[in-house]
Amino acid sequence: DAGITQSPRHKVTETGTPVTLRCHQTENHRYMYWYRQDPGHGLRLIHYSYGVKDTDKGEVSDGYSVSRSKTEDFLLTLESATSSQTSVYFCAISSGGDRSYEQYFGPGTRLTVT
Amino acid sequence: AQKVTQAQTEISVVEKEDVTLDCVYETRDTTYYLFWYKQPPSGELVFLIRRNSFDEQNEISGRYSWNFQKSTSSFNFTITASQVVDSAVYFCALSEGAGNQFYFGTGTSLTVIP
């Protein structure tokens, strides 16, 4: 299994509070991704990173920001959480380093915004 | 418009039956990549197969086989002699463009009844 961990695994927070989710990899891969999974929508890409300090937006980036200061860590921040951001969040890394390669996913973080 | 369409939301089959999961994609790129992932009830996402747009050869891996047809923009997945352990949600995904945009379908939930 690819070495990907996510923390926390579960979180309940109130509307308007900031939340940061962490993804950590031990594979030294260049590309990392954040997705959200919602019923009826499958997985949707929020942001991705193609190197330290290099990030770009995905399909559903509004309300989210990311940072990558080290190869192994990719942080997803909800500046002011809303109920619509209640979801399961998955981090992924690209096995081969770019989009042509399959992604390996972390275990997911279940976030509930009340 | 959906980039990846999995029209079958839920499928139930009796063990040992064959089942085909449909995936239709939309892209204007000549170079793109297609993937299938499995999400068992435990929630993790497991990579199954990757196919690039220049390789239309069908692939078989044990009880799993994939049929890629560019003419119909389809990448269908067949499980032969289904087993209870095949019960999961299956996602088809597309990677296209110069960036790292990945698009997932909404998934097909497969239940194999013993």
Coordinates of C-alpha atoms in Angstrom, one line a residue:
Chain A
D1 CA 0.0 0.0 0.0
A2 CA 1.1 3.5 -0.8
G3 CA 2.1 5.4 2.3
I4 CA -0.6 8.0 2.6
T5 CA -2.1 9.1 5.9
Q6 CA -4.8 11.7 6.6
S7 CA -5.5 13.5 9.8
P8 CA -7.9 13.8 11.4
R9 CA -10.0 10.9 10.3
H10 CA -13.2 12.4 11.7
K11 CA -14.0 15.9 12.6
V12 CA -17.1 17.8 13.6
T13 CA -17.0 21.5 13.5
E14 CA -19.3 24.5 13.6
T15 CA -20.2 26.8 10.7
G16 CA -17.8 29.6 10.4
T17 CA -14.8 28.0 12.0
P18 CA -11.6 27.3 10.2
V19 CA -10.6 23.7 9.5
T20 CA -7.3 22.3 8.3
L21 CA -7.0 18.7 7.0
R22 CA -3.6 17.2 6.6
C23 CA -2.3 14.7 4.1
H24 CA 1.1 13.0 4.6
Q25 CA 2.9 10.8 2.2
T26 CA 6.1 8.7 2.6
E27 CA 6.5 8.0 -1.2
N28 CA 8.2 11.2 -2.1
H29 CA 5.8 11.7 -5.1
R30 CA 5.6 15.0 -6.7
Y31 CA 1.8 15.2 -7.4
M32 CA -0.8 15.3 -4.6
Y33 CA -4.5 15.9 -4.8
W34 CA -7.5 16.7 -2.6
Y35 CA -11.0 15.4 -3.5
R36 CA -14.3 15.5 -1.9
Q37 CA -16.8 12.7 -2.2
D38 CA -20.5 13.3 -2.0
P39 CA -23.5 11.1 -2.8
G40 CA -24.6 11.6 -6.4
H41 CA -21.4 13.4 -7.3
G42 CA -18.7 10.8 -7.1
L43 CA -15.3 12.3 -6.4
R44 CA -14.6 15.9 -7.3
L45 CA -11.1 17.4 -7.5
I46 CA -10.7 20.4 -5.2
H47 CA -7.0 21.3 -5.6
Y48 CA -3.8 19.6 -6.6
S49 CA -0.1 20.2 -6.2
Y50 CA 2.6 19.4 -8.7
G51 CA 5.5 20.3 -6.3
V52 CA 6.5 22.2 -3.2
K53 CA 4.7 25.6 -3.3
D54 CA 3.1 24.7 -6.7
T55 CA -0.6 24.3 -6.5
D56 CA -3.6 24.7 -8.8
K57 CA -7.4 24.7 -8.7
G58 CA -9.6 21.8 -9.5
E59 CA -13.3 21.5 -10.3
V60 CA -14.7 22.7 -6.9
S61 CA -12.1 24.9 -5.4
D62 CA -14.3 27.7 -4.1
G63 CA -14.1 28.0 -0.3
Y64 CA -10.9 25.9 -0.1
S65 CA -7.2 26.8 0.0
V66 CA -4.2 24.5 0.0
S67 CA -0.5 24.7 0.9
R68 CA 2.5 22.5 0.3
S69 CA 5.7 23.6 2.1
K70 CA 7.2 20.1 2.1
T71 CA 7.0 17.3 -0.5
E72 CA 5.4 15.0 2.0
D73 CA 2.6 17.2 3.3
F74 CA -0.4 18.7 1.5
L75 CA -2.8 20.8 3.7
L76 CA -6.4 21.6 2.8
T77 CA -7.9 24.6 4.6
L78 CA -11.5 25.6 4.9
E79 CA -11.2 29.2 6.0
S80 CA -14.8 29.4 7.2
A81 CA -16.6 26.1 7.1
T82 CA -20.1 25.9 5.8
S83 CA -22.6 23.1 6.0
S84 CA -22.2 22.5 2.2
Q85 CA -18.6 21.4 3.0
T86 CA -19.8 18.5 5.0
S87 CA -18.3 15.6 3.0
V88 CA -15.7 12.9 3.0
Y89 CA -12.3 14.2 1.9
F90 CA -9.7 12.1 0.2
C91 CA -6.1 12.9 -0.5
A92 CA -4.3 11.1 -3.3
I93 CA -0.8 10.9 -4.8
S94 CA 0.1 10.1 -8.3
S95 CA 2.1 6.9 -8.5
G96 CA 4.2 7.9 -11.5
G97 CA 4.4 11.6 -11.0
D98 CA 2.0 13.0 -13.5
R99 CA -1.6 12.8 -14.6
S100 CA -1.0 9.8 -16.8
Y101 CA -0.5 7.6 -13.8
E102 CA -3.0 6.1 -11.5
Q103 CA -3.6 7.7 -8.1
Y104 CA -3.4 6.1 -4.8
F105 CA -5.8 7.4 -2.1
G106 CA -5.6 8.0 1.6
P107 CA -8.2 6.6 4.0
G108 CA -10.3 9.7 3.9
T109 CA -11.5 12.3 6.4
R110 CA -15.1 12.5 7.3
L111 CA -15.9 16.2 8.0
T112 CA -19.3 17.3 9.5
V113 CA -20.1 21.0 9.6
T114 CA -23.0 21.8 12.0
Chain B
A1 CA -21.9 18.5 -18.7
Q2 CA -20.6 15.4 -17.2
K3 CA -17.1 14.4 -18.4
V4 CA -17.7 10.8 -17.2
T5 CA -21.1 9.2 -17.1
Q6 CA -21.9 6.1 -15.3
A7 CA -25.6 5.7 -16.0
Q8 CA -26.0 2.6 -13.8
T9 CA -26.5 3.9 -10.3
E10 CA -27.1 0.5 -8.7
I11 CA -26.8 -3.0 -10.0
S12 CA -27.7 -6.3 -8.2
V13 CA -26.7 -9.7 -9.5
V14 CA -26.7 -13.2 -8.1
E15 CA -23.3 -14.7 -7.3
K16 CA -21.6 -16.3 -10.3
E17 CA -23.5 -14.1 -12.8
D18 CA -21.5 -11.9 -15.2
V19 CA -22.0 -8.1 -14.9
T20 CA -20.9 -5.2 -17.0
L21 CA -20.5 -1.7 -15.7
D22 CA -20.8 1.0 -18.2
C23 CA -18.6 4.1 -18.5
V24 CA -19.0 6.8 -21.2
Y25 CA -16.6 9.7 -21.3
E26 CA -16.4 13.0 -23.1
T27 CA -13.2 14.8 -24.2
R28 CA -11.8 16.8 -27.1
D29 CA -8.2 15.8 -26.3
T30 CA -6.4 13.2 -28.4
T31 CA -4.3 12.1 -25.4
Y32 CA -6.2 11.1 -22.4
Y33 CA -6.2 8.4 -19.7
L34 CA -9.0 6.3 -18.3
F35 CA -9.2 4.6 -15.0
W36 CA -11.4 2.3 -12.9
Y37 CA -11.4 2.3 -9.1
K38 CA -13.2 0.1 -6.6
Q39 CA -14.5 1.4 -3.3
P40 CA -15.6 -1.5 -1.0
P41 CA -17.9 -0.9 2.0
S42 CA -14.8 -0.2 4.1
G43 CA -14.4 3.1 2.2
E44 CA -10.9 3.0 0.7
L45 CA -10.4 3.6 -3.0
V46 CA -8.5 0.9 -4.8
F47 CA -7.0 1.3 -8.3
L48 CA -8.0 -1.3 -10.8
I49 CA -6.8 -0.3 -14.2
R50 CA -5.4 2.5 -16.4
R51 CA -5.7 2.8 -20.1
N52 CA -4.3 5.5 -22.4
S53 CA -6.1 6.8 -25.4
F54 CA -3.7 5.2 -27.9
D55 CA -4.2 1.7 -26.6
E56 CA -7.6 0.3 -27.5
Q57 CA -6.6 -3.3 -26.8
N58 CA -9.0 -4.9 -24.4
E59 CA -7.5 -6.2 -21.2
I60 CA -8.3 -9.2 -19.0
S61 CA -7.1 -9.7 -15.4
G62 CA -8.5 -12.8 -13.9
R63 CA -12.3 -12.4 -13.6
Y64 CA -12.0 -8.7 -14.7
S65 CA -12.0 -7.4 -18.2
W66 CA -12.2 -4.0 -19.8
N67 CA -13.5 -3.0 -23.2
F68 CA -12.2 0.4 -24.5
Q69 CA -13.9 1.7 -27.6
K70 CA -12.9 5.2 -28.8
S71 CA -15.6 5.1 -31.5
T72 CA -18.3 5.1 -28.8
S73 CA -16.2 6.9 -26.1
S74 CA -16.8 4.0 -23.8
F75 CA -14.6 2.1 -21.3
N76 CA -16.7 -0.7 -19.9
F77 CA -15.8 -3.1 -17.1
T78 CA -17.0 -6.7 -16.9
I79 CA -16.8 -9.0 -14.0
T80 CA -17.2 -12.6 -14.8
A81 CA -18.6 -15.1 -12.4
S82 CA -19.2 -12.4 -9.8
Q83 CA -18.5 -13.0 -6.1
V84 CA -19.8 -11.5 -2.9
V85 CA -16.4 -9.8 -2.4
D86 CA -17.0 -7.8 -5.7
S87 CA -19.8 -5.9 -3.9
A88 CA -18.6 -2.3 -4.0
V89 CA -19.0 1.1 -5.6
Y90 CA -17.0 1.2 -8.9
F91 CA -15.8 4.5 -10.3
C92 CA -14.6 5.3 -13.8
A93 CA -12.3 8.3 -14.2
L94 CA -10.8 10.5 -17.0
S95 CA -7.6 12.4 -17.0
E96 CA -7.2 15.0 -19.8
G97 CA -5.7 18.3 -20.7
A98 CA -2.3 19.8 -20.1
G99 CA -3.0 20.1 -16.5
N100 CA -3.8 17.5 -13.9
Q101 CA -7.6 17.5 -14.1
F102 CA -9.2 14.3 -13.1
Y103 CA -12.9 13.7 -13.5
F104 CA -14.7 10.9 -11.8
G105 CA -18.1 9.4 -12.7
T106 CA -20.7 9.3 -10.0
G107 CA -20.1 5.6 -9.5
T108 CA -22.0 2.3 -9.8
S109 CA -23.0 0.5 -6.7
L110 CA -22.7 -3.3 -7.3
T111 CA -24.3 -5.7 -4.9
V112 CA -23.6 -9.4 -5.4
I113 CA -26.2 -11.6 -3.7
P114 CA -25.1 -14.9 -2.4

